[in-house]
Amino acid sequence: RKAVNRKMNILGRTCFLIISFALIVVCFFLGIVTLFVGVDPFWENINVYRNTAWSIAEPTGASTGMLKRWCNASCTGRESTERAVMVAMTTLGFIFLFFFLLFTPCLMIDKVSGKKGMALCGCAGGCGFLSWVFYLVAWAYWLAKDPLKEEPILNGRKHIFGPGFICAVTLWCLLTLALAGVCGGARMKKK
């Protein structure tokens, strides 16, 4: 009876950690998209700029002849504080996300082997939490400082959030679930 409970407990912990690891892998690929927040709109990378834009101003039905406008942190100016903050937050978030991705399999192996593994839980959870905070600051800062949300720039165009912003918010939501799963899977005790 005890052997069956132990196997079920290991299965429960491992399941939590495997699902969390899958979420972290998805977050990693979304994080790659967010790293393009500071790309400049030159012709050689114009498609990258458009496909990773954080805001888009689209012409409405009545405003014919107007061009669609894409925007990321470069719209605020090459030397602006807003651009520096956005690039720093997404870069730091991605660095800690990478370490979260690195430490989570180590935590799974440690838990399956039956060790306590609280140091690895601290490393993985700490990196995940720091990544979570930096991505939260990145998308919240963009909401506050979005250069396309002002009416003179919109000039009758409709404001929508672009793929870069959507990736950042989705990453943050999935990271919230993964962080809860890693911490929950690591804290499960043997019966």
GROMACS .gro file of C-alpha atoms in nm:
model
  191
    1ARG     CA    1   0.000   0.000   0.000
    2LYS     CA    2   0.281   0.243   0.087
    3ALA     CA    3   0.462   0.163  -0.238
    4VAL     CA    4   0.149   0.249  -0.439
    5ASN     CA    5   0.106   0.581  -0.253
    6ARG     CA    6   0.473   0.666  -0.312
    7LYS     CA    7   0.440   0.594  -0.686
    8MET     CA    8   0.124   0.805  -0.710
    9ASN     CA    9   0.292   1.089  -0.520
   10ILE     CA   10   0.592   1.082  -0.756
   11LEU     CA   11   0.354   1.072  -1.053
   12GLY     CA   12   0.162   1.374  -0.918
   13ARG     CA   13   0.479   1.576  -0.860
   14THR     CA   14   0.623   1.478  -1.195
   15CYS     CA   15   0.298   1.561  -1.377
   16PHE     CA   16   0.291   1.909  -1.222
   17LEU     CA   17   0.652   1.969  -1.320
   18ILE     CA   18   0.617   1.829  -1.674
   19ILE     CA   19   0.315   2.048  -1.748
   20SER     CA   20   0.501   2.346  -1.604
   21PHE     CA   21   0.807   2.265  -1.813
   22ALA     CA   22   0.592   2.252  -2.129
   23LEU     CA   23   0.449   2.595  -2.041
   24ILE     CA   24   0.800   2.730  -1.984
   25VAL     CA   25   0.910   2.605  -2.328
   26VAL     CA   26   0.614   2.787  -2.488
   27CYS     CA   27   0.706   3.098  -2.286
   28PHE     CA   28   1.063   3.072  -2.414
   29PHE     CA   29   0.951   3.095  -2.777
   30LEU     CA   30   0.714   3.382  -2.697
   31GLY     CA   31   1.006   3.551  -2.519
   32ILE     CA   32   1.211   3.538  -2.839
   33VAL     CA   33   0.942   3.745  -3.011
   34THR     CA   34   0.943   4.002  -2.729
   35LEU     CA   35   1.319   4.052  -2.768
   36PHE     CA   36   1.251   4.241  -3.093
   37VAL     CA   37   1.097   4.531  -2.899
   38GLY     CA   38   1.382   4.764  -2.988
   39VAL     CA   39   1.438   4.673  -3.353
   40ASP     CA   40   1.471   4.971  -3.587
   41PRO     CA   41   1.241   4.995  -3.893
   42PHE     CA   42   1.503   4.983  -4.166
   43TRP     CA   43   1.421   4.827  -4.501
   44GLU     CA   44   1.635   4.518  -4.449
   45ASN     CA   45   1.431   4.420  -4.141
   46ILE     CA   46   1.097   4.590  -4.212
   47ASN     CA   47   0.906   4.261  -4.201
   48VAL     CA   48   1.055   4.175  -3.861
   49TYR     CA   49   0.957   4.521  -3.741
   50ARG     CA   50   0.598   4.484  -3.862
   51ASN     CA   51   0.554   4.126  -3.738
   52THR     CA   52   0.684   4.202  -3.389
   53ALA     CA   53   0.527   4.548  -3.343
   54TRP     CA   54   0.378   4.621  -3.000
   55SER     CA   55   0.113   4.864  -3.134
   56ILE     CA   56  -0.053   4.918  -3.468
   57ALA     CA   57  -0.261   5.211  -3.595
   58GLU     CA   58  -0.495   5.083  -3.867
   59PRO     CA   59  -0.697   5.304  -4.098
   60THR     CA   60  -1.069   5.282  -4.035
   61GLY     CA   61  -1.326   5.248  -4.312
   62ALA     CA   62  -1.379   5.625  -4.340
   63SER     CA   63  -1.008   5.715  -4.354
   64THR     CA   64  -0.909   5.599  -4.700
   65GLY     CA   65  -0.562   5.675  -4.825
   66MET     CA   66  -0.408   5.660  -4.478
   67LEU     CA   67  -0.118   5.427  -4.416
   68LYS     CA   68  -0.103   5.162  -4.149
   69ARG     CA   69   0.150   5.249  -3.880
   70TRP     CA   70   0.349   4.999  -3.670
   71CYS     CA   71   0.523   5.085  -3.347
   72ASN     CA   72   0.759   4.932  -3.093
   73ALA     CA   73   1.002   5.089  -2.846
   74SER     CA   74   1.200   5.248  -3.132
   75CYS     CA   75   0.906   5.482  -3.198
   76THR     CA   76   0.989   5.668  -2.878
   77GLY     CA   77   1.334   5.765  -3.009
   78ARG     CA   78   1.668   5.590  -3.037
   79GLU     CA   79   1.809   5.741  -2.715
   80SER     CA   80   1.485   5.765  -2.518
   81THR     CA   81   1.434   5.636  -2.167
   82GLU     CA   82   1.121   5.450  -2.277
   83ARG     CA   83   1.316   5.248  -2.533
   84ALA     CA   84   1.592   5.171  -2.281
   85VAL     CA   85   1.340   5.055  -2.020
   86MET     CA   86   1.152   4.832  -2.265
   87VAL     CA   87   1.470   4.673  -2.401
   88ALA     CA   88   1.606   4.621  -2.048
   89MET     CA   89   1.285   4.469  -1.910
   90THR     CA   90   1.235   4.224  -2.197
   91THR     CA   91   1.604   4.127  -2.199
   92LEU     CA   92   1.621   4.068  -1.824
   93GLY     CA   93   1.290   3.882  -1.835
   94PHE     CA   94   1.426   3.658  -2.110
   95ILE     CA   95   1.754   3.591  -1.925
   96PHE     CA   96   1.570   3.481  -1.611
   97LEU     CA   97   1.325   3.282  -1.825
   98PHE     CA   98   1.623   3.098  -1.975
   99PHE     CA   99   1.750   3.006  -1.627
  100PHE     CA  100   1.397   2.903  -1.524
  101LEU     CA  101   1.392   2.675  -1.830
  102LEU     CA  102   1.734   2.539  -1.733
  103PHE     CA  103   1.661   2.470  -1.363
  104THR     CA  104   1.315   2.313  -1.401
  105PRO     CA  105   1.435   1.980  -1.553
  106CYS     CA  106   1.700   1.962  -1.279
  107LEU     CA  107   1.423   2.008  -1.024
  108MET     CA  108   1.219   1.730  -1.190
  109ILE     CA  109   1.513   1.488  -1.174
  110ASP     CA  110   1.576   1.583  -0.813
  111LYS     CA  111   1.212   1.526  -0.716
  112VAL     CA  112   1.181   1.193  -0.899
  113SER     CA  113   1.496   1.068  -0.725
  114GLY     CA  114   1.325   1.135  -0.390
  115LYS     CA  115   1.553   1.410  -0.261
  116LYS     CA  116   1.426   1.719  -0.083
  117GLY     CA  117   1.554   1.956  -0.354
  118MET     CA  118   1.446   2.280  -0.191
  119ALA     CA  119   1.761   2.461  -0.310
  120LEU     CA  120   1.673   2.380  -0.670
  121CYS     CA  121   1.314   2.482  -0.602
  122GLY     CA  122   1.447   2.817  -0.480
  123CYS     CA  123   1.667   2.860  -0.788
  124ALA     CA  124   1.395   2.764  -1.033
  125GLY     CA  125   1.121   2.953  -0.848
  126GLY     CA  126   1.339   3.259  -0.797
  127CYS     CA  127   1.435   3.278  -1.164
  128GLY     CA  128   1.074   3.222  -1.268
  129PHE     CA  129   0.951   3.491  -1.032
  130LEU     CA  130   1.210   3.745  -1.151
  131SER     CA  131   1.119   3.672  -1.513
  132TRP     CA  132   0.751   3.712  -1.422
  133VAL     CA  133   0.820   4.052  -1.262
  134PHE     CA  134   1.027   4.183  -1.555
  135TYR     CA  135   0.767   4.081  -1.813
  136LEU     CA  136   0.491   4.232  -1.599
  137VAL     CA  137   0.681   4.561  -1.586
  138ALA     CA  138   0.747   4.544  -1.963
  139TRP     CA  139   0.387   4.512  -2.074
  140ALA     CA  140   0.249   4.742  -1.802
  141TYR     CA  141   0.508   5.006  -1.896
  142TRP     CA  142   0.405   4.974  -2.261
  143LEU     CA  143   0.041   5.027  -2.166
  144ALA     CA  144   0.140   5.349  -1.987
  145LYS     CA  145   0.384   5.482  -2.250
  146ASP     CA  146   0.245   5.351  -2.580
  147PRO     CA  147   0.326   5.628  -2.833
  148LEU     CA  148   0.042   5.530  -3.070
  149LYS     CA  149  -0.241   5.571  -2.822
  150GLU     CA  150  -0.248   5.952  -2.850
  151GLU     CA  151  -0.506   6.105  -3.084
  152PRO     CA  152  -0.271   6.336  -3.284
  153ILE     CA  153  -0.063   6.036  -3.391
  154LEU     CA  154  -0.365   5.816  -3.453
  155ASN     CA  155  -0.525   6.087  -3.668
  156GLY     CA  156  -0.848   5.895  -3.714
  157ARG     CA  157  -0.687   5.550  -3.721
  158LYS     CA  158  -0.789   5.263  -3.494
  159HIS     CA  159  -0.536   5.158  -3.226
  160ILE     CA  160  -0.476   4.785  -3.179
  161PHE     CA  161  -0.209   4.596  -2.989
  162GLY     CA  162   0.041   4.415  -3.206
  163PRO     CA  163   0.193   4.067  -3.190
  164GLY     CA  164   0.485   4.176  -2.970
  165PHE     CA  165   0.255   4.305  -2.697
  166ILE     CA  166   0.023   4.005  -2.726
  167CYS     CA  167   0.323   3.770  -2.691
  168ALA     CA  168   0.441   3.957  -2.381
  169VAL     CA  169   0.101   3.938  -2.209
  170THR     CA  170   0.047   3.574  -2.310
  171LEU     CA  171   0.396   3.487  -2.189
  172TRP     CA  172   0.325   3.654  -1.856
  173CYS     CA  173  -0.004   3.463  -1.811
  174LEU     CA  174   0.154   3.127  -1.899
  175LEU     CA  175   0.451   3.206  -1.677
  176THR     CA  176   0.209   3.265  -1.389
  177LEU     CA  177   0.066   2.915  -1.438
  178ALA     CA  178   0.411   2.758  -1.482
  179LEU     CA  179   0.544   2.926  -1.169
  180ALA     CA  180   0.251   2.799  -0.966
  181GLY     CA  181   0.302   2.449  -1.109
  182VAL     CA  182   0.674   2.441  -1.037
  183CYS     CA  183   0.631   2.566  -0.684
  184GLY     CA  184   0.334   2.335  -0.625
  185GLY     CA  185   0.510   2.032  -0.775
  186ALA     CA  186   0.824   2.098  -0.575
  187ARG     CA  187   0.639   2.142  -0.247
  188MET     CA  188   0.443   1.813  -0.262
  189LYS     CA  189   0.550   1.596   0.028
  190LYS     CA  190   0.589   1.220   0.058
  191LYS     CA  191   0.314   1.044   0.251
   0.00000   0.00000   0.00000
